[in-house]
XYZ file of C-alpha atoms in Angstrom:
207
model
C 0.028 -0.492 -0.039
C 1.208 3.154 -1.075
C 0.430 6.026 0.888
C 0.721 10.286 1.044
C 2.023 9.452 -2.896
C 4.829 8.834 -1.151
C 5.277 5.830 1.615
C 4.937 2.377 0.501
C 4.434 0.210 3.264
C 5.510 -2.879 1.759
C 9.259 -1.366 0.743
C 9.635 -0.214 4.446
C 8.370 -4.194 5.713
C 11.020 -5.442 3.080
C 14.341 -2.771 4.928
C 12.891 -4.175 8.115
C 13.476 -8.025 7.358
C 16.414 -7.694 6.337
C 17.388 -6.398 9.960
C 16.800 -10.327 10.313
C 15.271 -9.717 13.938
C 15.092 -12.075 16.331
C 10.571 -13.471 16.655
C 11.353 -12.960 20.120
C 11.355 -9.004 19.359
C 9.929 -8.919 16.597
C 6.142 -7.326 17.306
C 5.582 -4.334 15.224
C 4.589 -2.585 17.936
C 3.591 0.274 15.783
C 1.080 -0.166 12.818
C 2.479 1.756 9.478
C -1.751 1.235 8.508
C -2.122 2.495 11.184
C -0.093 5.389 11.161
C 0.105 6.391 7.635
C -3.594 6.135 7.648
C -4.370 9.180 10.425
C -2.814 12.701 11.002
C -1.407 11.068 15.529
C -1.707 7.181 16.439
C -1.249 6.678 20.113
C -0.143 3.509 21.388
C 0.028 2.512 24.761
C 0.965 -0.464 27.053
C 1.904 -2.056 30.659
C 4.747 -3.440 29.912
C 8.312 -1.928 29.861
C 10.246 -4.279 28.204
C 8.148 -4.353 25.319
C 10.848 -2.916 23.297
C 8.644 0.017 21.875
C 11.199 2.911 21.637
C 13.173 1.101 19.444
C 11.385 -0.129 17.535
C 10.014 3.065 16.416
C 13.280 4.476 16.278
C 14.026 1.390 13.921
C 11.224 2.409 11.773
C 11.879 6.178 12.198
C 15.771 5.101 10.763
C 14.184 2.738 7.652
C 12.653 6.332 6.701
C 15.118 7.553 6.916
C 17.172 5.341 4.730
C 14.279 5.088 1.985
C 12.794 8.622 2.313
C 15.035 10.930 4.080
C 12.948 11.883 7.114
C 14.801 13.199 10.218
C 13.170 11.557 13.130
C 11.996 14.431 15.804
C 12.522 12.619 19.139
C 10.320 14.120 22.218
C 10.096 14.427 25.031
C 7.979 16.177 28.000
C 10.416 18.109 30.753
C 13.442 19.807 29.578
C 15.883 17.579 31.728
C 14.814 14.347 29.946
C 16.626 14.917 26.743
C 19.671 16.399 28.811
C 23.201 13.589 27.416
C 22.698 11.453 30.270
C 19.388 10.263 29.392
C 20.068 10.672 25.638
C 23.482 10.019 24.404
C 22.486 6.887 25.294
C 19.168 6.140 22.492
C 20.198 4.174 19.920
C 23.225 1.540 21.758
C 20.448 -1.138 21.231
C 19.947 -0.767 17.531
C 24.150 -0.159 17.219
C 24.933 -2.572 19.276
C 23.095 -5.185 16.961
C 24.234 -4.276 14.356
C 21.270 -2.512 12.248
C 22.611 0.063 11.250
C 25.228 -1.963 8.867
C 22.915 -3.416 7.446
C 20.164 -0.866 6.735
C 22.840 1.317 5.590
C 24.879 -1.044 3.310
C 27.811 -0.272 5.437
C 28.252 2.587 4.423
C 27.970 3.934 8.251
C 26.994 1.379 11.099
C 26.874 3.717 14.158
C 25.257 6.750 15.014
C 26.782 10.461 16.895
C 24.662 12.816 19.753
C 26.165 15.994 19.021
C 24.949 17.737 22.414
C 25.063 21.115 21.211
C 23.157 20.127 18.231
C 20.717 17.689 20.244
C 21.019 16.216 16.810
C 22.210 12.558 16.331
C 24.075 12.384 13.267
C 25.185 8.764 11.522
C 28.868 7.318 11.162
C 31.441 4.888 10.328
C 33.797 4.493 12.467
C 36.897 1.559 11.601
C 41.047 1.651 12.280
C 42.926 2.511 8.873
C 45.663 0.336 7.245
C 48.133 2.989 9.565
C 45.900 1.229 12.601
C 44.605 3.971 13.726
C 40.595 4.582 15.153
C 38.621 6.720 12.055
C 35.481 7.616 12.577
C 33.029 9.764 9.503
C 30.122 11.384 9.937
C 27.488 12.703 7.504
C 26.517 15.835 7.205
C 22.274 15.831 7.952
C 21.601 14.097 10.657
C 18.636 11.487 11.202
C 17.207 12.302 14.516
C 16.614 15.997 16.026
C 15.770 15.122 19.985
C 12.834 18.783 21.448
C 10.875 18.019 24.549
C 7.562 20.237 25.043
C 8.481 22.078 27.183
C 10.583 24.743 24.935
C 7.878 24.052 22.075
C 8.824 28.369 21.777
C 11.707 28.411 21.629
C 11.691 25.820 18.497
C 8.554 28.205 16.976
C 11.123 30.567 15.932
C 13.863 28.589 15.588
C 13.176 25.174 13.989
C 11.860 24.800 10.032
C 12.332 21.789 9.270
C 10.724 20.238 5.748
C 12.442 16.414 6.390
C 11.336 16.020 10.209
C 7.841 13.859 8.311
C 8.573 11.269 11.485
C 7.348 12.791 15.306
C 7.765 10.045 18.223
C 6.564 11.298 21.483
C 7.609 9.116 23.832
C 6.357 8.325 27.152
C 4.108 11.140 26.844
C 2.283 12.694 30.121
C 5.613 11.283 31.790
C 6.094 14.695 33.838
C 7.028 16.986 36.925
C 5.134 20.392 35.375
C 1.672 20.859 35.727
C -0.151 18.796 32.451
C -2.620 21.825 31.611
C -0.981 23.025 29.298
C 1.146 19.592 27.737
C -1.446 19.301 25.240
C -1.154 22.541 23.637
C 2.273 22.392 23.643
C 1.872 19.093 22.228
C -0.074 21.006 19.124
C 2.831 24.262 19.093
C 5.681 21.547 18.204
C 3.331 19.430 15.744
C 2.581 22.887 14.061
C 5.949 24.193 14.157
C 7.686 20.626 13.231
C 4.769 19.418 10.606
C 4.203 22.698 8.796
C 0.311 20.979 7.960
C 2.831 18.398 5.617
C -0.597 15.572 5.302
C 3.430 13.209 5.006
C 3.942 14.076 8.382
C 2.828 11.888 11.331
C 3.329 11.499 15.050
C 3.543 8.491 17.219
C 2.946 8.358 20.499
C 4.256 5.469 22.977
C 3.280 5.134 26.794
C 3.365 3.252 29.733
C 0.177 5.049 31.016
C -2.205 2.850 33.094
């Protein structure tokens, strides 16, 4: 099925298949048909170990590979996107070798640039002299953002590739929730710019 004259679910499934994810971890938490036929997809689970975030991040990388899409990884509070909370976000994906498989060996890891709050694809290797080298891509694959900084983004962020918005652990917050849905709408407007190719996945363990 092709949605928005862009997203081909068969192509996306094929890219996911080539990763050879073990059956016990491959539960396809995000439904592609539900995702592309709605602006928002809310996925709830009472299990904290169901791999929701890892699967959604993998989907974001597949969309980047096929359509050059950027993932906007979003949390509620600014303190939730500090270096200590974010720099290991893709560790499981890197350690399982999925970057190399997905990008056919061109890249094999990700680098997080703290000042930019962005993840970049990279290739780590040892040169002929035995020295460690790393080549980092010019374009990023994931921008880490939060609801709390919505006003800052409104005047500073204009990304026409920000078509996959991943709001992780939604409503997991130390702030008042009174305005947070308004903040979410502000961010969706800022990042999505009313593009029909932009979709938001909301993940949570909310009961």
